[in-house]
């Protein structure tokens, strides 16, 4: 199975900050990567797919980049609603795998 | 509007069985691959299983292979997960999640989840 590793596990930031979360794959996955946001008590929400394509309705302050084995999720100016846990997921293999998550804290 | 609604969760003893259901609406059911994803308490998301239209292209994660069986019913537009030989570590919220369709294999719509607790 393809192992996905996110860093950091926890990130403390303030409203207005620019933050970056990294996701690394144990083997090349081209750009077959998605990012999800999860808040307590709610279902995960798709933010970005194919490494850099913003899902419809997702604010433009979110962006993704990368290919092969290294990927990033950037939030350009944190808003109060952005404090959540973020997950990357590879779908290069039919056996999907998620990163362990990055909790974004105030 | 695309909707997925899970049901069937509950408390079960180790070694027991449970069947989860996911009722769907708002899209052409047969055209989409649908997945089960779970989140154990204090843990991250874990992909469990996926199934394509016509009960084809079925895949399982290593932790559930041989114990869980995924299926779907086109007439009822529903997805199922039969869970046997349950273990304490299967305790989690189970989500059904639809893929984007037409080869777009990211998970674009999710249900709200159903809680499975495995405990003696």
Coordinates of N, CA and C in Angstrom, one line a residue:
Chain A
X1 N 0.8 -1.2 0.0 CA 0.0 0.0 0.0 C 0.9 1.3 0.0
X2 N 0.3 2.3 -0.6 CA 1.0 3.6 -0.6 C 0.8 4.3 0.7
X3 N 2.0 4.6 1.4 CA 1.9 5.3 2.7 C 1.9 6.8 2.4
X4 N 1.0 7.5 3.1 CA 0.9 9.0 3.0 C 1.3 9.6 4.3
X5 N 2.2 10.5 4.3 CA 2.7 11.1 5.6 C 2.5 12.6 5.5
X6 N 1.8 13.1 6.5 CA 1.6 14.6 6.5 C 2.4 15.2 7.6
X7 N 2.8 16.4 7.4 CA 3.5 17.2 8.4 C 3.1 18.7 8.3
X8 N 3.0 19.4 9.4 CA 3.1 18.8 10.8 C 1.8 18.1 11.2
X9 N 1.8 17.4 12.3 CA 0.6 16.8 12.8 C -0.3 17.8 13.4
X10 N 0.3 18.8 14.0 CA -0.5 19.9 14.6 C 0.2 21.2 14.2
X11 N -0.6 22.2 13.9 CA -0.1 23.5 13.5 C -0.9 24.6 14.2
X12 N -0.2 25.4 15.0 CA -0.9 26.5 15.6 C -0.7 27.8 14.8
X13 N -1.7 28.5 14.6 CA -1.7 29.7 13.7 C -2.7 30.7 14.2
X14 N -2.7 31.8 13.6 CA -3.6 32.9 13.9 C -4.4 33.3 12.6
X15 N -5.6 34.0 12.9 CA -6.3 34.5 11.8 C -5.5 35.5 11.0
X16 N -5.5 35.3 9.7 CA -4.7 36.1 8.8 C -3.4 35.5 8.4
X17 N -2.9 34.5 9.1 CA -1.7 33.8 8.7 C -1.8 33.1 7.4
X18 N -0.6 32.9 6.8 CA -0.5 32.0 5.7 C 0.1 30.7 6.2
X19 N -0.5 29.5 5.9 CA 0.1 28.3 6.4 C 0.2 27.3 5.2
X20 N 1.1 26.3 5.4 CA 1.3 25.3 4.5 C 1.4 23.9 5.2
X21 N 0.7 23.0 4.6 CA 0.7 21.6 5.1 C 1.3 20.7 4.0
X22 N 2.2 19.8 4.4 CA 2.9 19.0 3.5 C 2.4 17.6 3.5
X23 N 2.3 16.9 2.4 CA 1.9 15.5 2.3 C 2.9 14.8 1.4
X24 N 3.5 13.7 1.9 CA 4.5 13.0 1.1 C 4.0 11.5 0.9
X25 N 4.1 11.1 -0.3 CA 3.7 9.7 -0.7 C 5.0 8.8 -0.7
X26 N 4.8 7.5 -0.4 CA 5.9 6.6 -0.3 C 6.3 6.2 -1.7
X27 N 5.6 6.5 -2.7 CA 5.9 6.2 -4.1 C 5.2 7.3 -5.0
X28 N 5.6 7.4 -6.2 CA 5.0 8.4 -7.0 C 3.6 8.1 -7.3
X29 N 2.8 9.2 -7.1 CA 1.3 9.1 -7.4 C 0.9 10.1 -8.5
X30 N 1.9 10.6 -9.2 CA 1.6 11.6 -10.2 C 0.9 12.8 -9.5
X31 N -0.3 13.2 -10.0 CA -1.1 14.2 -9.3 C -2.4 13.7 -8.8
X32 N -2.4 12.4 -8.5 CA -3.7 11.8 -8.0 C -3.8 11.9 -6.5
X33 N -4.0 13.2 -6.1 CA -4.1 13.5 -4.7 C -5.2 14.5 -4.4
X34 N -5.9 14.2 -3.3 CA -7.0 15.1 -2.9 C -6.7 15.6 -1.5
X35 N -7.3 16.7 -1.2 CA -7.3 17.3 0.2 C -8.7 17.4 0.7
X36 N -8.9 17.1 2.0 CA -10.2 17.2 2.6 C -10.0 18.0 3.9
X37 N -11.1 18.6 4.3 CA -11.2 19.3 5.6 C -12.3 18.6 6.4
X38 N -11.9 18.4 7.7 CA -12.9 17.8 8.6 C -13.0 18.6 9.9
X39 N -14.2 18.9 10.2 CA -14.5 19.6 11.5 C -15.2 18.6 12.4
X40 N -15.1 18.7 13.7 CA -15.8 17.8 14.6 C -17.2 17.7 14.4
X41 N -17.7 16.5 14.3 CA -19.2 16.3 14.1 C -19.7 16.4 12.8
X42 N -18.8 16.7 11.8 CA -19.3 16.8 10.4 C -18.5 15.9 9.5
X43 N -19.1 15.7 8.3 CA -18.4 14.8 7.4 C -17.2 15.5 6.7
X44 N -16.3 14.8 6.3 CA -15.2 15.4 5.5 C -15.7 16.1 4.3
X45 N -15.0 17.2 4.0 CA -15.4 18.0 2.8 C -14.2 18.0 1.8
X46 N -14.5 17.8 0.6 CA -13.4 17.8 -0.5 C -13.1 19.3 -0.7
X47 N -11.8 19.5 -0.7 CA -11.3 20.9 -1.0 C -10.6 21.0 -2.3
X48 N -9.7 20.0 -2.6 CA -8.9 20.1 -3.8 C -8.7 18.6 -4.3
X49 N -8.7 18.5 -5.6 CA -8.4 17.2 -6.3 C -7.4 17.4 -7.4
X50 N -6.9 16.3 -7.8 CA -5.8 16.2 -8.8 C -4.7 17.2 -8.4
X51 N -4.4 17.2 -7.1 CA -3.3 18.0 -6.5 C -3.5 19.5 -6.4
X52 N -4.2 20.1 -7.4 CA -4.2 21.5 -7.4 C -5.6 22.1 -7.9
X53 N -6.5 21.3 -8.2 CA -7.8 21.8 -8.7 C -8.8 22.0 -7.6
X54 N -9.2 23.3 -7.4 CA -10.1 23.6 -6.3 C -11.5 23.1 -6.6
X55 N -12.1 22.4 -5.7 CA -13.5 22.0 -5.8 C -14.4 23.2 -5.8
X56 N -15.5 23.1 -6.6 CA -16.5 24.1 -6.7 C -17.0 24.6 -5.3
X57 N -17.0 25.9 -5.1 CA -17.5 26.5 -3.9 C -16.4 26.6 -2.8
X58 N -15.2 26.1 -3.0 CA -14.2 26.2 -2.0 C -13.5 27.6 -2.2
X59 N -13.3 28.3 -1.1 CA -12.7 29.7 -1.2 C -11.3 29.7 -1.9
X60 N -11.0 30.7 -2.6 CA -9.8 30.8 -3.4 C -8.5 30.9 -2.5
X61 N -8.7 31.2 -1.2 CA -7.5 31.2 -0.3 C -6.9 29.8 -0.1
X62 N -7.6 28.8 -0.5 CA -7.1 27.5 -0.5 C -6.4 27.2 -1.8
X63 N -5.2 26.6 -1.8 CA -4.5 26.1 -3.0 C -3.7 24.9 -2.7
X64 N -3.5 24.1 -3.8 CA -2.7 22.9 -3.7 C -1.7 22.9 -4.8
X65 N -0.6 22.2 -4.5 CA 0.5 22.0 -5.5 C 1.2 20.7 -5.3
X66 N 2.1 20.4 -6.2 CA 2.9 19.2 -6.1 C 2.6 18.1 -7.1
X67 N 3.5 17.2 -7.2 CA 3.4 16.1 -8.1 C 4.4 15.0 -7.7
X68 N 4.2 13.8 -8.1 CA 5.1 12.7 -7.7 C 4.9 12.3 -6.3
X69 N 5.8 12.7 -5.4 CA 5.7 12.3 -4.0 C 5.5 13.4 -3.0
X70 N 5.6 14.6 -3.4 CA 5.5 15.7 -2.5 C 4.4 16.7 -2.9
X71 N 3.6 17.0 -1.9 CA 2.4 17.9 -2.2 C 2.3 18.9 -1.0
X72 N 1.6 20.0 -1.3 CA 1.4 21.0 -0.3 C -0.1 21.5 -0.4
X73 N -0.6 21.8 0.7 CA -1.9 22.6 0.8 C -1.6 23.9 1.5
X74 N -1.9 25.0 0.9 CA -1.7 26.3 1.4 C -3.0 27.0 1.6
X75 N -3.1 27.7 2.8 CA -4.2 28.6 3.0 C -3.6 30.0 3.1
X76 N -4.0 30.9 2.2 CA -3.2 32.2 2.1 C -3.5 33.1 3.2
X77 N -4.7 33.1 3.8 CA -5.0 34.1 4.9 C -6.1 33.4 5.7
X78 N -5.6 32.8 6.8 CA -6.5 32.0 7.6 C -7.8 32.8 8.1
X79 N -8.9 32.1 8.0 CA -10.2 32.7 8.5 C -10.6 31.8 9.7
X80 N -11.4 32.3 10.6 CA -11.9 31.5 11.7 C -12.5 30.2 11.4
X81 N -13.2 30.1 10.2 CA -13.8 28.9 9.8 C -12.8 27.8 9.3
X82 N -11.5 28.2 9.1 CA -10.6 27.2 8.6 C -9.9 26.3 9.7
X83 N -10.2 26.6 10.9 CA -9.6 25.8 12.0 C -10.3 24.5 12.0
X84 N -9.5 23.4 11.6 CA -10.1 22.1 11.4 C -8.9 21.1 11.2
X85 N -9.3 19.9 10.9 CA -8.2 18.9 10.6 C -8.2 18.7 9.1
X86 N -7.1 18.6 8.5 CA -6.9 18.4 7.1 C -6.2 17.1 6.7
X87 N -6.8 16.4 5.7 CA -6.2 15.1 5.3 C -5.9 15.1 3.8
X88 N -4.8 14.5 3.5 CA -4.5 14.2 2.1 C -4.9 12.8 1.8
X89 N -5.2 12.5 0.6 CA -5.6 11.1 0.2 C -5.1 10.8 -1.2
X90 N -4.4 9.7 -1.4 CA -4.0 9.3 -2.8 C -5.0 8.4 -3.4
X91 N -5.2 8.6 -4.7 CA -6.1 7.7 -5.5 C -5.4 7.3 -6.7
X92 N -4.1 7.2 -6.6 CA -3.3 6.6 -7.7 C -3.6 5.0 -7.7
X93 N -3.5 4.5 -6.6 CA -3.8 3.0 -6.4 C -5.3 2.9 -6.1
X94 N -5.8 1.7 -6.5 CA -7.2 1.5 -6.2 C -7.4 1.2 -4.7
X95 N -6.3 1.0 -4.0 CA -6.4 0.8 -2.5 C -6.0 2.2 -1.9
X96 N -7.0 3.0 -1.7 CA -6.8 4.4 -1.3 C -6.2 4.5 0.1
X97 N -5.4 5.5 0.3 CA -4.8 5.7 1.6 C -4.9 7.2 1.9
X98 N -5.0 7.5 3.2 CA -5.1 8.9 3.7 C -3.8 9.2 4.5
X99 N -3.5 10.4 4.6 CA -2.5 10.8 5.5 C -3.1 10.8 6.9
X100 N -2.3 11.0 7.9 CA -2.7 10.8 9.3 C -3.5 12.1 9.8
X101 N -3.4 13.1 9.0 CA -4.1 14.4 9.4 C -3.3 15.4 10.0
X102 N -3.6 16.7 9.7 CA -3.0 17.8 10.3 C -4.1 18.7 11.0
X103 N -3.9 18.8 12.3 CA -4.9 19.6 13.1 C -4.4 21.0 13.1
X104 N -5.2 21.9 12.6 CA -4.9 23.4 12.5 C -5.6 24.0 13.7
X105 N -4.8 24.5 14.6 CA -5.4 25.1 15.9 C -5.2 26.6 15.9
X106 N -6.1 27.3 16.6 CA -5.9 28.7 16.8 C -4.7 28.9 17.8
Chain B
X1 N -30.1 17.4 -5.4 CA -29.0 17.4 -4.4 C -28.5 16.0 -4.1
X2 N -27.2 15.8 -4.2 CA -26.7 14.5 -3.8 C -26.8 14.3 -2.3
X3 N -27.3 13.1 -1.9 CA -27.4 12.8 -0.5 C -27.0 11.4 -0.3
X4 N -26.3 11.1 0.8 CA -25.9 9.8 1.2 C -26.2 9.7 2.7
X5 N -27.0 8.7 3.2 CA -27.4 8.6 4.5 C -27.1 7.2 5.1
X6 N -26.2 7.2 6.0 CA -25.8 5.9 6.6 C -26.8 5.5 7.7
X7 N -26.9 4.2 8.0 CA -27.6 3.7 9.1 C -27.1 2.3 9.4
X8 N -27.5 1.8 10.6 CA -27.2 0.4 11.0 C -26.1 0.3 12.0
X9 N -25.5 1.4 12.4 CA -24.5 1.4 13.4 C -25.1 1.0 14.8
X10 N -24.2 0.7 15.7 CA -24.7 0.4 17.1 C -23.6 -0.3 17.9
X11 N -24.0 -0.9 19.0 CA -23.1 -1.6 19.9 C -23.1 -3.1 19.6
X12 N -21.9 -3.6 19.5 CA -21.8 -5.1 19.2 C -20.6 -5.7 20.0
X13 N -20.7 -6.9 20.4 CA -19.6 -7.5 21.1 C -18.6 -8.0 20.1
X14 N -17.3 -8.1 20.6 CA -16.3 -8.6 19.8 C -16.6 -10.0 19.2
X15 N -16.3 -10.2 18.0 CA -16.7 -11.4 17.3 C -18.1 -11.4 16.6
X16 N -18.8 -10.4 16.9 CA -20.2 -10.2 16.4 C -20.2 -9.7 15.0
X17 N -21.4 -9.5 14.5 CA -21.6 -9.0 13.1 C -22.6 -7.8 13.1
X18 N -22.5 -7.0 12.1 CA -23.3 -5.8 11.9 C -23.4 -5.5 10.4
X19 N -24.5 -5.0 10.0 CA -24.7 -4.6 8.6 C -25.0 -3.2 8.5
X20 N -24.2 -2.4 7.8 CA -24.4 -1.0 7.6 C -25.1 -0.8 6.3
X21 N -25.9 0.3 6.2 CA -26.5 0.6 4.9 C -26.2 2.1 4.6
X22 N -26.3 2.4 3.3 CA -26.1 3.8 2.9 C -27.1 4.0 1.8
X23 N -28.1 4.8 2.1 CA -29.2 5.2 1.2 C -28.8 6.4 0.4
X24 N -28.9 6.4 -0.9 CA -28.4 7.5 -1.7 C -29.6 8.1 -2.6
X25 N -29.4 9.4 -3.0 CA -30.4 10.0 -3.8 C -29.7 11.2 -4.5
X26 N -30.3 11.7 -5.6 CA -29.8 12.9 -6.2 C -28.8 12.6 -7.3
X27 N -28.5 11.4 -7.6 CA -27.6 11.1 -8.7 C -27.9 9.7 -9.3
X28 N -27.3 9.4 -10.5 CA -27.5 8.1 -11.2 C -26.6 7.1 -10.5
X29 N -27.2 6.4 -9.6 CA -26.5 5.5 -8.7 C -25.5 4.5 -9.4
X30 N -26.0 3.9 -10.5 CA -25.2 2.9 -11.2 C -23.9 3.5 -11.8
X31 N -23.8 4.8 -12.0 CA -22.7 5.4 -12.7 C -21.5 5.7 -11.8
X32 N -21.7 5.5 -10.5 CA -20.7 6.0 -9.5 C -20.1 4.8 -8.6
X33 N -18.8 4.9 -8.4 CA -18.1 4.1 -7.4 C -18.4 4.7 -6.1
X34 N -18.7 3.9 -5.1 CA -19.0 4.3 -3.7 C -18.1 3.6 -2.8
X35 N -17.7 4.3 -1.7 CA -16.7 3.8 -0.8 C -17.2 3.8 0.6
X36 N -16.6 3.0 1.5 CA -16.8 3.1 2.9 C -15.4 3.6 3.5
X37 N -15.5 4.6 4.3 CA -14.3 5.2 5.0 C -14.7 5.3 6.5
X38 N -13.7 5.0 7.3 CA -14.0 5.1 8.8 C -13.0 6.0 9.5
X39 N -13.5 6.4 10.7 CA -12.6 7.2 11.6 C -12.8 6.7 13.0
X40 N -11.7 6.0 13.5 CA -11.7 5.5 14.9 C -11.5 6.7 15.8
X41 N -12.0 6.6 17.1 CA -11.8 7.7 18.0 C -10.3 8.1 18.2
X42 N -10.1 9.4 18.0 CA -8.7 9.9 18.1 C -7.8 9.5 17.0
X43 N -8.3 9.0 15.9 CA -7.5 8.5 14.8 C -7.9 9.3 13.5
X44 N -7.1 9.0 12.5 CA -7.4 9.7 11.2 C -8.4 8.9 10.4
X45 N -8.6 9.4 9.2 CA -9.5 8.7 8.2 C -8.8 7.4 7.7
X46 N -9.6 6.4 7.6 CA -9.1 5.1 7.0 C -10.0 4.6 5.9
X47 N -9.5 4.4 4.7 CA -10.4 3.9 3.7 C -10.6 2.4 4.0
X48 N -11.9 2.0 3.8 CA -12.3 0.6 4.1 C -12.5 -0.3 2.9
X49 N -13.3 0.3 1.9 CA -13.7 -0.6 0.8 C -14.3 0.3 -0.3
X50 N -14.3 -0.2 -1.5 CA -15.0 0.5 -2.6 C -15.7 -0.5 -3.5
X51 N -16.7 -0.1 -4.2 CA -17.4 -0.9 -5.1 C -18.0 -0.1 -6.3
X52 N -17.8 -0.7 -7.5 CA -18.3 0.0 -8.7 C -19.7 -0.5 -9.1
X53 N -20.3 0.1 -10.1 CA -21.6 -0.2 -10.5 C -21.7 -1.7 -10.9
X54 N -22.8 -2.3 -10.7 CA -23.0 -3.7 -11.1 C -22.2 -4.6 -10.2
X55 N -21.9 -4.2 -9.0 CA -21.1 -5.0 -8.0 C -19.8 -5.5 -8.6
X56 N -19.2 -4.6 -9.4 CA -17.9 -5.0 -10.0 C -16.8 -4.1 -9.3
X57 N -15.6 -4.5 -9.6 CA -14.4 -3.7 -9.1 C -14.5 -3.4 -7.6
X58 N -14.5 -4.5 -6.9 CA -14.6 -4.4 -5.4 C -13.2 -4.5 -4.8
X59 N -12.9 -3.6 -3.8 CA -11.6 -3.6 -3.2 C -11.8 -3.4 -1.7
X60 N -10.8 -3.9 -0.9 CA -10.8 -3.8 0.5 C -9.5 -3.4 1.1
X61 N -9.5 -2.7 2.2 CA -8.3 -2.4 2.9 C -7.8 -3.6 3.6
X62 N -6.5 -3.7 3.9 CA -5.9 -4.9 4.5 C -6.6 -5.2 5.9
X63 N -6.9 -4.2 6.6 CA -7.4 -4.4 8.0 C -8.8 -5.1 8.0
X64 N -9.5 -5.0 6.9 CA -10.9 -5.6 6.9 C -11.1 -6.7 5.9
X65 N -10.1 -7.0 5.1 CA -10.2 -8.0 4.1 C -10.5 -9.4 4.7
X66 N -11.5 -10.1 4.2 CA -11.8 -11.4 4.7 C -12.9 -11.3 5.8
X67 N -13.1 -10.1 6.3 CA -14.1 -10.0 7.4 C -15.3 -9.2 7.0
X68 N -15.1 -8.2 6.1 CA -16.1 -7.3 5.7 C -16.5 -7.6 4.2
X69 N -17.7 -7.4 3.9 CA -18.2 -7.6 2.5 C -19.0 -6.4 2.1
X70 N -18.6 -5.7 1.0 CA -19.3 -4.6 0.5 C -20.3 -5.1 -0.7
X71 N -21.4 -4.4 -0.8 CA -22.4 -4.8 -1.8 C -23.2 -3.5 -2.1
X72 N -24.0 -3.6 -3.2 CA -24.9 -2.5 -3.5 C -26.1 -3.1 -4.2
X73 N -27.2 -2.3 -4.1 CA -28.5 -2.7 -4.7 C -29.0 -1.6 -5.6
X74 N -28.9 -1.8 -6.9 CA -29.3 -0.7 -7.8 C -30.7 -0.3 -7.7
X75 N -31.6 -1.2 -7.5 CA -33.1 -0.9 -7.4 C -33.3 0.0 -6.1
X76 N -32.6 -0.2 -5.1 CA -32.8 0.5 -3.8 C -31.8 1.7 -3.8
X77 N -30.9 1.8 -4.7 CA -29.9 2.9 -4.7 C -29.2 2.9 -3.4
X78 N -28.8 1.8 -2.9 CA -28.2 1.7 -1.6 C -26.9 0.9 -1.6
X79 N -26.1 1.2 -0.7 CA -24.8 0.5 -0.5 C -24.8 -0.2 0.9
X80 N -24.1 -1.3 1.0 CA -24.1 -2.0 2.2 C -22.7 -2.4 2.6
X81 N -22.5 -2.6 3.9 CA -21.2 -3.2 4.4 C -21.6 -4.2 5.5
X82 N -21.4 -5.5 5.1 CA -21.6 -6.6 6.1 C -20.2 -6.8 6.8
X83 N -20.3 -6.6 8.1 CA -19.1 -6.6 9.0 C -19.2 -7.9 9.9
X84 N -18.3 -8.8 9.7 CA -18.3 -10.0 10.5 C -17.0 -10.0 11.3
X85 N -17.0 -10.9 12.3 CA -15.8 -11.1 13.2 C -15.2 -9.7 13.7
X86 N -16.1 -8.9 14.2 CA -15.8 -7.6 14.6 C -14.8 -7.6 15.7
X87 N -13.9 -6.6 15.7 CA -12.9 -6.4 16.7 C -13.0 -5.1 17.4
X88 N -12.5 -4.9 18.6 CA -12.5 -3.7 19.3 C -12.0 -2.5 18.4
X89 N -10.9 -2.8 17.6 CA -10.3 -1.8 16.8 C -11.2 -1.4 15.6
X90 N -12.3 -2.1 15.4 CA -13.2 -1.7 14.3 C -14.2 -0.6 14.8
X91 N -14.1 -0.2 16.0 CA -14.9 0.9 16.6 C -14.6 2.2 15.9
X92 N -15.6 2.8 15.3 CA -15.3 4.0 14.4 C -16.6 4.5 14.0
X93 N -16.6 5.8 13.4 CA -17.7 6.3 12.6 C -17.4 5.8 11.2
X94 N -18.4 5.2 10.6 CA -18.3 4.7 9.2 C -19.1 5.7 8.3
X95 N -18.4 6.2 7.3 CA -19.0 7.0 6.3 C -19.1 6.3 5.0
X96 N -20.1 6.6 4.2 CA -20.1 6.2 2.8 C -19.8 7.5 2.0
X97 N -19.1 7.3 1.0 CA -18.6 8.5 0.2 C -18.6 8.1 -1.3
X98 N -19.1 9.0 -2.1 CA -19.2 8.8 -3.5 C -18.0 9.4 -4.2
X99 N -17.6 8.7 -5.3 CA -16.5 9.2 -6.1 C -17.0 10.2 -7.1
X100 N -16.1 11.0 -7.7 CA -16.6 12.0 -8.6 C -17.2 11.5 -9.9
X101 N -17.0 10.2 -10.3 CA -17.6 9.7 -11.5 C -16.7 9.9 -12.7
X102 N -16.9 9.1 -13.7 CA -16.2 9.2 -15.0 C -14.7 9.2 -14.8
X103 N -14.2 8.3 -13.9 CA -12.8 8.2 -13.6 C -12.3 9.2 -12.6
X104 N -13.1 10.1 -12.1 CA -12.6 11.0 -11.1 C -12.8 10.4 -9.8
X105 N -11.6 9.9 -9.2 CA -11.7 8.9 -8.1 C -11.6 9.6 -6.8
X106 N -11.7 10.9 -6.7 CA -11.7 11.5 -5.4 C -13.1 11.4 -4.8
X107 N -13.2 11.7 -3.5 CA -14.5 11.5 -2.8 C -15.2 12.8 -2.7
X108 N -16.2 13.1 -3.5 CA -16.8 14.4 -3.6 C -18.0 14.6 -2.8
X109 N -18.7 13.5 -2.3 CA -19.8 13.7 -1.5 C -19.8 12.6 -0.4
X110 N -20.1 13.0 0.8 CA -20.0 12.1 2.0 C -21.3 12.1 2.7
X111 N -21.6 11.0 3.4 CA -22.7 11.0 4.3 C -22.2 11.5 5.7
X112 N -23.1 11.6 6.6 CA -22.8 12.1 8.0 C -22.2 11.0 8.9
X113 N -22.3 9.8 8.5 CA -21.7 8.7 9.2 C -22.6 8.0 10.2
X114 N -22.2 6.8 10.5 CA -22.9 6.0 11.5 C -21.9 5.4 12.5
X115 N -22.1 5.4 13.8 CA -21.2 5.0 14.8 C -21.3 3.5 15.0
X116 N -20.2 2.8 14.9 CA -20.1 1.4 15.3 C -19.2 1.3 16.5
X117 N -19.7 0.7 17.6 CA -18.9 0.5 18.8 C -18.8 -1.0 19.1
X118 N -17.6 -1.5 19.1 CA -17.3 -3.0 19.4 C -16.7 -3.0 20.8
X119 N -17.5 -3.6 21.7 CA -17.1 -3.6 23.1 C -17.9 -4.8 23.8
X120 N -17.2 -5.4 24.8 CA -17.8 -6.4 25.6 C -18.6 -5.8 26.8

